Short mmCIF file of C-alpha atoms and ligand atoms in Angstrom, two decimals:
data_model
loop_
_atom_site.label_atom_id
_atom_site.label_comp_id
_atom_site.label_asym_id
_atom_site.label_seq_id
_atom_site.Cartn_x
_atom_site.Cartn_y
_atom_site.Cartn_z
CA UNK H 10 -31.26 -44.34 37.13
CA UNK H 11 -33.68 -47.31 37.01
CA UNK H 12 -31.49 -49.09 39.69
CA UNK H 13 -31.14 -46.32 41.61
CA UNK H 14 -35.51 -45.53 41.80
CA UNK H 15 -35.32 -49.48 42.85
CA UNK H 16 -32.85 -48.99 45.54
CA UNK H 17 -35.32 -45.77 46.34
CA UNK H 18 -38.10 -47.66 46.87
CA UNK H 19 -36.97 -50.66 48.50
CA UNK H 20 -35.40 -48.21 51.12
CA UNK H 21 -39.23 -46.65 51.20
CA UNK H 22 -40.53 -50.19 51.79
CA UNK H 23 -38.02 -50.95 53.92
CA UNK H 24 -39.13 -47.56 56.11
CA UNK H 25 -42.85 -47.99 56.00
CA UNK H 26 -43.71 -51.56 56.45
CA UNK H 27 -42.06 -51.65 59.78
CA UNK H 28 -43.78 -48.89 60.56
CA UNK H 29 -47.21 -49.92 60.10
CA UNK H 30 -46.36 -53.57 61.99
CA UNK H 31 -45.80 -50.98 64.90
CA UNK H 32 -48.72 -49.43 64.35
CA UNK H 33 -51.01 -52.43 64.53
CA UNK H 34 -49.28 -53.41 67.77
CA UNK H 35 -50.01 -50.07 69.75
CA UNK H 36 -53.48 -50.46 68.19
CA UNK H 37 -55.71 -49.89 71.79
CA UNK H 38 -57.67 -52.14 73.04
CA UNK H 39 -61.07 -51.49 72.38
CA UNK H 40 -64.20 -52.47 74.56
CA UNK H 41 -67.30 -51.06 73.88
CA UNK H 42 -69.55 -50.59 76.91
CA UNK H 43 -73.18 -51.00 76.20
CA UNK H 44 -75.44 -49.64 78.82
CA UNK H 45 -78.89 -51.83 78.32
CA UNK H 46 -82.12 -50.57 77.36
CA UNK H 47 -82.60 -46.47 77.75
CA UNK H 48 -85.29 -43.71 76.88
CA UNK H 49 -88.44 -45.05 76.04
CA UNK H 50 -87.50 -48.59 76.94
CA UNK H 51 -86.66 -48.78 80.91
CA UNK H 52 -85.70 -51.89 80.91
CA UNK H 53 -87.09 -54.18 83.96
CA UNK H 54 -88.94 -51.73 87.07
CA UNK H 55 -88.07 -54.79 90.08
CA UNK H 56 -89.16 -52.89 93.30
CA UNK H 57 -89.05 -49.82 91.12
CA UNK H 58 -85.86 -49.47 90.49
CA UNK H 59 -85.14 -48.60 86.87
CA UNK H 60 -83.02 -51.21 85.04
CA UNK H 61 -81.64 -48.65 82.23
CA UNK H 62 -80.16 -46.73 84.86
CA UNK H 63 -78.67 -48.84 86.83
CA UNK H 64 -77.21 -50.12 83.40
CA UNK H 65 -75.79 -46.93 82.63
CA UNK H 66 -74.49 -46.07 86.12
CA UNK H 67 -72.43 -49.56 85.72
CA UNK H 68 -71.11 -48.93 82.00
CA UNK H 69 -70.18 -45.44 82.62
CA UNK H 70 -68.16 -46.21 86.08
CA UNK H 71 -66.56 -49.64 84.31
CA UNK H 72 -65.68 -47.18 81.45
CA UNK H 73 -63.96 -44.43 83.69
CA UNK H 74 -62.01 -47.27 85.53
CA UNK H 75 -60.50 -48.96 82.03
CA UNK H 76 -59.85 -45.67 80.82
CA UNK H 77 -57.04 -45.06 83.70
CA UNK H 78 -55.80 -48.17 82.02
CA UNK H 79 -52.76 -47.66 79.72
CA UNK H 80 -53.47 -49.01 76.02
CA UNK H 81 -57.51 -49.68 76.51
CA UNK H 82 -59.63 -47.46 74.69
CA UNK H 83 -63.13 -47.06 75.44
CA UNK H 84 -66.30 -46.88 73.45
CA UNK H 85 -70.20 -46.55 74.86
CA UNK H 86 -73.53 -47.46 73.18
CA UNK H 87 -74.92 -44.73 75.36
CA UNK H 88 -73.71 -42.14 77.69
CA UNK H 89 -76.93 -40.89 78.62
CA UNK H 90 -80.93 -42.16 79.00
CA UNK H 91 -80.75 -42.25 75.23
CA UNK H 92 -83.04 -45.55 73.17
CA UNK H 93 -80.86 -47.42 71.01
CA UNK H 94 -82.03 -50.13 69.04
CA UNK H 95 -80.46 -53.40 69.56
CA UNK H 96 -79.08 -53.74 65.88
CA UNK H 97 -77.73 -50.03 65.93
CA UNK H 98 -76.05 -50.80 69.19
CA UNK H 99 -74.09 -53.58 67.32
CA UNK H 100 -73.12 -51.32 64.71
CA UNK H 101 -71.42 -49.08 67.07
CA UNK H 102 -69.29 -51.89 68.10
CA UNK H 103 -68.42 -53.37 64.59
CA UNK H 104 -67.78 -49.50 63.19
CA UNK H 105 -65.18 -49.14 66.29
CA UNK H 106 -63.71 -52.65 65.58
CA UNK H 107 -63.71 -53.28 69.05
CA UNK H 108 -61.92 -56.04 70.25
CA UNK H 109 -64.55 -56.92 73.32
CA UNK H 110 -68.38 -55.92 73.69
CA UNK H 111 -69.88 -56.27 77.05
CA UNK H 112 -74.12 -55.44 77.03
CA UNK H 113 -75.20 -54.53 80.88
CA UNK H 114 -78.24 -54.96 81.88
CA UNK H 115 -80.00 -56.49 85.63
CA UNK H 116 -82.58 -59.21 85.83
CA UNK H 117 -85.80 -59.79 86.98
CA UNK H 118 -87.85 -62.62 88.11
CA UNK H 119 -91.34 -63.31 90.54
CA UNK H 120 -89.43 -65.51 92.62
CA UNK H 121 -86.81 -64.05 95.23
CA UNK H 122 -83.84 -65.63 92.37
CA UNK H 123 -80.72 -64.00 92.93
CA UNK H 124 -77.03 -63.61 91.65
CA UNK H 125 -74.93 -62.55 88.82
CA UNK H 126 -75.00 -64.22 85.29
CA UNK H 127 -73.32 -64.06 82.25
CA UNK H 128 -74.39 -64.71 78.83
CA UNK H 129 -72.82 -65.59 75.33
CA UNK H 130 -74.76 -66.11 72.47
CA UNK H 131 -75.33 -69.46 71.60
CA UNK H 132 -78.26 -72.35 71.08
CA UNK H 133 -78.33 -74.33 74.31
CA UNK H 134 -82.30 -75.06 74.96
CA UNK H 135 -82.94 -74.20 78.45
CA UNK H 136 -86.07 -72.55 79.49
CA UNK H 137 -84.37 -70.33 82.52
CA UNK H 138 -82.00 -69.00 79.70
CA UNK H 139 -84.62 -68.55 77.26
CA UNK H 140 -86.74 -66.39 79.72
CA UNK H 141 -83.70 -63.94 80.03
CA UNK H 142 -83.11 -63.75 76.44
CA UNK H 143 -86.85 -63.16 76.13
CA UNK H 144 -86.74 -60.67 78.24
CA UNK H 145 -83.87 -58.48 76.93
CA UNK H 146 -85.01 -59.37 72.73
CA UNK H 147 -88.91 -57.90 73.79
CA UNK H 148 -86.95 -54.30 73.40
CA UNK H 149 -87.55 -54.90 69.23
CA UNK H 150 -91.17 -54.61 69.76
CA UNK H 151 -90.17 -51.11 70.38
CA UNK H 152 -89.29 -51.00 66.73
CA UNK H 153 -91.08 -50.00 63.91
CA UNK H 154 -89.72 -52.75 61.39
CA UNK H 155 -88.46 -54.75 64.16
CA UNK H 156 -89.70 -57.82 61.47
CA UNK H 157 -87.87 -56.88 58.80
CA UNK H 158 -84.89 -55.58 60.63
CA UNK H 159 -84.55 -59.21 62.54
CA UNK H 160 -85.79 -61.84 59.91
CA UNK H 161 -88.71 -62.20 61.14
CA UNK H 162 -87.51 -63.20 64.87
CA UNK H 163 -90.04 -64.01 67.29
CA UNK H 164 -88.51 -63.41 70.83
CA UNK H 165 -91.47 -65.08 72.37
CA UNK H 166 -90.85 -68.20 70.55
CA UNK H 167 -87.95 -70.66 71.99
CA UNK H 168 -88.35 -72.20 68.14
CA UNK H 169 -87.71 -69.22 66.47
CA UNK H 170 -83.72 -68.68 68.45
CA UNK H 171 -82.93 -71.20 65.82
CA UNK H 172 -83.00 -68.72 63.17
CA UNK H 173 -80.80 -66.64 64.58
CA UNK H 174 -77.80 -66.82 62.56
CA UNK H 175 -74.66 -67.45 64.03
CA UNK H 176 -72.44 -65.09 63.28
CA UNK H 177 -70.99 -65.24 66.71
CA UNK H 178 -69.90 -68.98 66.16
CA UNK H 179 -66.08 -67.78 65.42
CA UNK H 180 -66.02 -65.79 68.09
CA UNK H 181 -67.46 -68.44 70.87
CA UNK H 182 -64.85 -69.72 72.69
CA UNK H 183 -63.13 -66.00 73.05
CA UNK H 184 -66.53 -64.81 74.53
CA UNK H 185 -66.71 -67.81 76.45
CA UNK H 186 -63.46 -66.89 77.91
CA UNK H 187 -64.37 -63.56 78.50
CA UNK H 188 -67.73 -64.38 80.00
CA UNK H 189 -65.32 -66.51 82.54
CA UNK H 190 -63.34 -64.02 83.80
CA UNK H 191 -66.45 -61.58 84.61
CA UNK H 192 -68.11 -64.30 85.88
CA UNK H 193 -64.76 -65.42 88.32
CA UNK H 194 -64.68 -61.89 89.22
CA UNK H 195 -68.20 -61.64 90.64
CA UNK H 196 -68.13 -64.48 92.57
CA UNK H 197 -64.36 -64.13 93.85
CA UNK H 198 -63.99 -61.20 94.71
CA UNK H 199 -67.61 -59.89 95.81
CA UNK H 200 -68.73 -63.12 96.47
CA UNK H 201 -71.93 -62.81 94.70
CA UNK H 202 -74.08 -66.54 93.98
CA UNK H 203 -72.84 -67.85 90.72
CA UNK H 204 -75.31 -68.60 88.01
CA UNK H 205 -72.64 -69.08 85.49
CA UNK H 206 -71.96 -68.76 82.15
CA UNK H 207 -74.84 -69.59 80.15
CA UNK H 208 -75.47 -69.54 76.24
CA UNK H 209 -78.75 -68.26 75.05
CA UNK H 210 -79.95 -66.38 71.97
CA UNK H 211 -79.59 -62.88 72.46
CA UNK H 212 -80.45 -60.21 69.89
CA UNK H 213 -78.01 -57.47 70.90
CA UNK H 214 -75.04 -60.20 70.39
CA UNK H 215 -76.08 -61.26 67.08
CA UNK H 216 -74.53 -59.02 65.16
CA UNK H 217 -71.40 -58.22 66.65
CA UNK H 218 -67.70 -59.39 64.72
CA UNK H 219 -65.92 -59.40 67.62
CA UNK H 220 -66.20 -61.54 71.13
CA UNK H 221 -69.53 -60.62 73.15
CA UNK H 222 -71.26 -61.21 76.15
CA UNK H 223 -74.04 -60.07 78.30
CA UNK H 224 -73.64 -59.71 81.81
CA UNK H 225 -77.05 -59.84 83.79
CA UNK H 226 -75.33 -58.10 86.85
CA UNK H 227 -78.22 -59.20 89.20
CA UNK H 228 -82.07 -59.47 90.49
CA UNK H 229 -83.88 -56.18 90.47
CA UNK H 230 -86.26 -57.72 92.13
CA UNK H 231 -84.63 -59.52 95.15
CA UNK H 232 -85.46 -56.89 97.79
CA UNK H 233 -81.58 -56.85 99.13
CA UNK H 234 -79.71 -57.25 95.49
CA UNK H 235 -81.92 -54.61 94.13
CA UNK H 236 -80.85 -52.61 97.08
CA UNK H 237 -77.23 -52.82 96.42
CA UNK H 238 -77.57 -52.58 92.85
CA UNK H 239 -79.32 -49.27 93.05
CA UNK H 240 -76.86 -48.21 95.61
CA UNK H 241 -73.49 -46.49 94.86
CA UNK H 242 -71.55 -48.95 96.68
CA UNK H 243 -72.98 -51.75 94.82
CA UNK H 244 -72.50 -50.12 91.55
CA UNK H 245 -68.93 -49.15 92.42
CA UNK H 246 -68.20 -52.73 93.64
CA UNK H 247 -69.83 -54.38 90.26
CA UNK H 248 -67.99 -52.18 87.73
CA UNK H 249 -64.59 -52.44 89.66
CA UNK H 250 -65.17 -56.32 89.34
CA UNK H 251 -66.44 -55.59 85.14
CA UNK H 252 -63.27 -53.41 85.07
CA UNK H 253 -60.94 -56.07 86.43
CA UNK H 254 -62.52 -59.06 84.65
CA UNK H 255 -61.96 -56.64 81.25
CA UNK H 256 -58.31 -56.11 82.06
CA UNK H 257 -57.34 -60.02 82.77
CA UNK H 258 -58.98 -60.93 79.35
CA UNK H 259 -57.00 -58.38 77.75
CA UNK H 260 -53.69 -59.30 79.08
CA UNK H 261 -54.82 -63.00 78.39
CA UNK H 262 -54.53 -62.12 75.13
CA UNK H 263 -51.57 -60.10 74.87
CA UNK H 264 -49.49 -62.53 77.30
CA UNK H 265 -48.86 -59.07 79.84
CA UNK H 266 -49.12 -59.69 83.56
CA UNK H 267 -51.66 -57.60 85.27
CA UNK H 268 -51.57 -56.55 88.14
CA UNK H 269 -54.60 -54.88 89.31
CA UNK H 270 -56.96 -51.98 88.70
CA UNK H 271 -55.08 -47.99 88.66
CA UNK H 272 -57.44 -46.42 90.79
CA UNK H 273 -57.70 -43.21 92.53
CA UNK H 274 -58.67 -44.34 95.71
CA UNK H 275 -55.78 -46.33 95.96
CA UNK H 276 -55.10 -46.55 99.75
CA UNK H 277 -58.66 -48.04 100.29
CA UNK H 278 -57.93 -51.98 100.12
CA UNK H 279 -58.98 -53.34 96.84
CA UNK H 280 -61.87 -55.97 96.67
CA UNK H 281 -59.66 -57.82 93.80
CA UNK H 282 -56.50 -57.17 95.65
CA UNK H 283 -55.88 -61.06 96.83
CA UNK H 284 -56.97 -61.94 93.52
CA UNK H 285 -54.59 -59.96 91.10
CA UNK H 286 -51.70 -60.71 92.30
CA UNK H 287 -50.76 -64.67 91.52
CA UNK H 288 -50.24 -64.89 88.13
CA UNK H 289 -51.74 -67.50 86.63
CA UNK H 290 -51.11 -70.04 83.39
CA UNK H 291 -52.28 -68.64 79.81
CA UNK H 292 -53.22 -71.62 77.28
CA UNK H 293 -52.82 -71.16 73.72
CA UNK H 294 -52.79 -73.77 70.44
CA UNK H 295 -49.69 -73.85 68.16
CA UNK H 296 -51.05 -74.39 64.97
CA UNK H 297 -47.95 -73.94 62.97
CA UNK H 298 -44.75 -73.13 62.81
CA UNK H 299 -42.59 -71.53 59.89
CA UNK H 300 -39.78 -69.95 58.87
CA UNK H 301 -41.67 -66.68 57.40
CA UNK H 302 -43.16 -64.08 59.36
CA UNK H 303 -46.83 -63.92 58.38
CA UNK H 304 -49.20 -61.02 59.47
CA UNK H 305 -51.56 -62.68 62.00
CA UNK H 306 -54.86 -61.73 60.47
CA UNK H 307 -57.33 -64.25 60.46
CA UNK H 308 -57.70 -64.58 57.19
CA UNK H 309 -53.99 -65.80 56.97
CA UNK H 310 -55.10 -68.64 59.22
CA UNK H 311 -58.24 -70.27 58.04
CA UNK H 312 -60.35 -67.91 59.42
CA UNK H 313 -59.06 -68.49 63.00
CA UNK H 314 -58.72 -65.73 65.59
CA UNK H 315 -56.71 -64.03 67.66
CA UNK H 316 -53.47 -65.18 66.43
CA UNK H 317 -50.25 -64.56 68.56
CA UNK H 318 -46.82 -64.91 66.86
CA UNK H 319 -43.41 -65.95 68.90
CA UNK H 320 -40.40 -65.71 67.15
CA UNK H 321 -37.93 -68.69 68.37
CA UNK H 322 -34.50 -69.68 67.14
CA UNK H 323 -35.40 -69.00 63.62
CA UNK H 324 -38.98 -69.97 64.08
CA UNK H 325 -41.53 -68.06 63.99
CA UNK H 326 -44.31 -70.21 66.15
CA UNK H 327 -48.33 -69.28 65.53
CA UNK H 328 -50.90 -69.77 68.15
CA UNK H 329 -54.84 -69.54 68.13
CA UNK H 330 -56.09 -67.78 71.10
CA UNK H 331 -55.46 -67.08 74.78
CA UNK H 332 -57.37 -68.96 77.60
CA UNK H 333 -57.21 -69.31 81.23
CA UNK H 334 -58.47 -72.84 81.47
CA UNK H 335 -56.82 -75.98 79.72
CA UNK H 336 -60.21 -77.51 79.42
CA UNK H 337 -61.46 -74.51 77.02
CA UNK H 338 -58.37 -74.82 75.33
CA UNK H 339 -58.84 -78.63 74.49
CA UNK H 340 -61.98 -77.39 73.28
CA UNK H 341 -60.68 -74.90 71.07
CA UNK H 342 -57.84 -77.55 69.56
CA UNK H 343 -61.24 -79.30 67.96
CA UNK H 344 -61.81 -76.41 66.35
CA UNK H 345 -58.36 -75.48 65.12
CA UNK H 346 -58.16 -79.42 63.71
CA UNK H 347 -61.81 -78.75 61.84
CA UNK H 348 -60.21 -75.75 60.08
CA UNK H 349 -57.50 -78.16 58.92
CA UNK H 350 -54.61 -77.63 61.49
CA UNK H 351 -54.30 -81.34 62.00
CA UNK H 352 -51.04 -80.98 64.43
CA UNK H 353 -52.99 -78.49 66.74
CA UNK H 354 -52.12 -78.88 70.51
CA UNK H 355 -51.98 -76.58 73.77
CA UNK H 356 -49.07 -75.03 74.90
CA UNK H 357 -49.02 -73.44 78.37
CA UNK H 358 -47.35 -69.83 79.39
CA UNK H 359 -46.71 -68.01 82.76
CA UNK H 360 -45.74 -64.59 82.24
CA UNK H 361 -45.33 -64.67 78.51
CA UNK H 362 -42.52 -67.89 78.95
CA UNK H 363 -43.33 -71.44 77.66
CA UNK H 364 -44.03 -73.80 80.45
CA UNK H 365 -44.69 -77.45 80.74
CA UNK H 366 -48.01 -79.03 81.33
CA UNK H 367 -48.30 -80.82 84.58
CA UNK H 368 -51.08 -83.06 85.29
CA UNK H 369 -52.70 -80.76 88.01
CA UNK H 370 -52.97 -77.94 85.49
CA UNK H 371 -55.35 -80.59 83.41
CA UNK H 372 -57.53 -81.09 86.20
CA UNK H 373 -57.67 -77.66 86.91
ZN1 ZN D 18 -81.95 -55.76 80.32
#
């Protein structure tokens, strides 16, 4: 009888734990859109224009765009001219256990600056960055125990971004990597001026687990970008680009090829149409390789995330992350050696297959 309860429950086992591996790998892919500012807080007023609506306009058209997309879902901070405070906008994120959060927002400035930026969190002293994180923390003033509720931050002093803690750290070179392909997008396929990926200590990505940047999508107060930001075009063009940017990161990670945008409209030519379509190399570091399948949770691997997992032979071969540039990846072997994975090196892919590294992909 015993043997028979055994044979019962290793059949059970046997049933279920597949199951729930399948599970985990039809688990969406989950960006949260957060639409900056909202309510009481308008966020910057260049040339009149209101910055929290713009923001929305942007998050909610990025959102209907991914949500055409097959295995994205789609979460928003705000679907309407709702105030949020920067903390509780986090916790929407980490209760969805999104995989990406992307904060909207438009700049401003008293000179005629203008272009699209984006923004992970990070330390880097720089005063231009440092005005834009001012800028976009001064919100918590709006809060009642804004003190208490940020450990005593001071948003108008550079010293005090040092006490922000860095919970973000482990996820810096995915949000870098994110912040890339956003950033790409802009300035390939709407040509807008690049102001790059910059670090800088932002509030609202403090306290998100999961990769996050901040995309400032351009000057409010540049009389012709503030023109096409508040326009429907513009806005249209901008989250198409968001949309796009989202999508390559995502199949980055999962090794898929994509293609382009599923869109409605789909005779009008695509702005990202000449862009989609060469697929390019996907970098990733094999940290180890064994003979046992092991669940690729972070915690299974020093604390080191994503993981991908490629059965070969009788292999099983684990890899930290996804990137689209060698260089980040050499970077991110450093930080697979710190956590102890001493053999860590980059391995390149082209539509999921193993390719060699040639010199020019290096240089790239
Ligand atoms: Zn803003």
């Amino acid at each position: 009888m015993r043997l028979i309860l055994f044979a019962f429950l290793f059949a059970l086992l046997g049933f279920v734990y597949p199951c729930k591996l399948h599970a985990q790998k039809d688990k969406p892919f989950t960006v949260v859109l957060d639409a900056g500012h909202g309510g009481k807080d308008p966020g910057n007023r260049g040339n009149n224009y209101f910055e929290k609506k713009i923001a929305l306009n942007i998050a909610l058209k990025t959102g209907a765009l991914l949500k055409k997309e097959k295995g994205v879902k789609v979460v928003y901070t705000r679907t309407s001219d709702r105030y949020i405070t920067l903390n509780g906008r986090a916790n929407i994120a980490n209760k969805a256990k999104a995989d990406l959060f992307v904060s909207i927002h438009c700049d401003a400035h008293n000179s005629n600056a203008y272009g699209a930026g984006t923004f992970v969190l990070g330390l880097h002293r720089n005063t231009d960055n440092f005005r834009i994180a001012q800028k976009e923390n001064a919100v918590i003033f709006l809060e009642e125990d804004y003190e208490k509720e940020y450990d005593g931050f001071d948003p108008n002093n550079p010293e005090s971004v040092i006490s922000l803690v860095l919970m973000q750290e482990d996820y810096l070179n995915q949000s870098i990597e994110a912040a890339n392909y956003i950033q790409q997008s802009f300035v390939k396929n709407l040509k807008r001026k690049n102001r790059t990926v910059k670090q800088a200590g932002f509030l609202v990505l403090r306290n998100t687990y999961m990769p996050s940047v901040l995309v400032e999508t351009g000057f409010l107060t540049n009389s012709k970008e503030g023109a096409y930001l508040n326009s429907k075009r513009g806005q249209n063009e901008i989250s198409r680009s968001i949309a796009n940017a989202i999508m390559k990161y995502k199949s980055s990670l999962d090794g898929t090829l994509f293609t382009g945008l599923v869109m409605d409209d789909a005779p009008k030519q695509s702005t990202s149409s000449s862009q989609t379509t060469s697929p390019s190399f996907i970098y990733r570091i094999q940290i180890a390789a064994s003979t046992k399948k092991i669940e690729t949770k972070s915690y299974n691997f020093k604390g080191l995330s994503p993981i991908t997992r490629i059965k070969k032979g009788s292999l099983y071969r684990y890899y930290y992350g996804s990137f689209s540039s060698y260089k980040t990846a050499e970077s991110a072997v450093k930080k697979a050696k710190a956590k102890g994975y001493r053999g860590a090196y980059v391995k390149a892919f082209k539509n999921a297959k193993e390719v060699s590294i040639t010199p020019e992909m290096k240089s790239e």
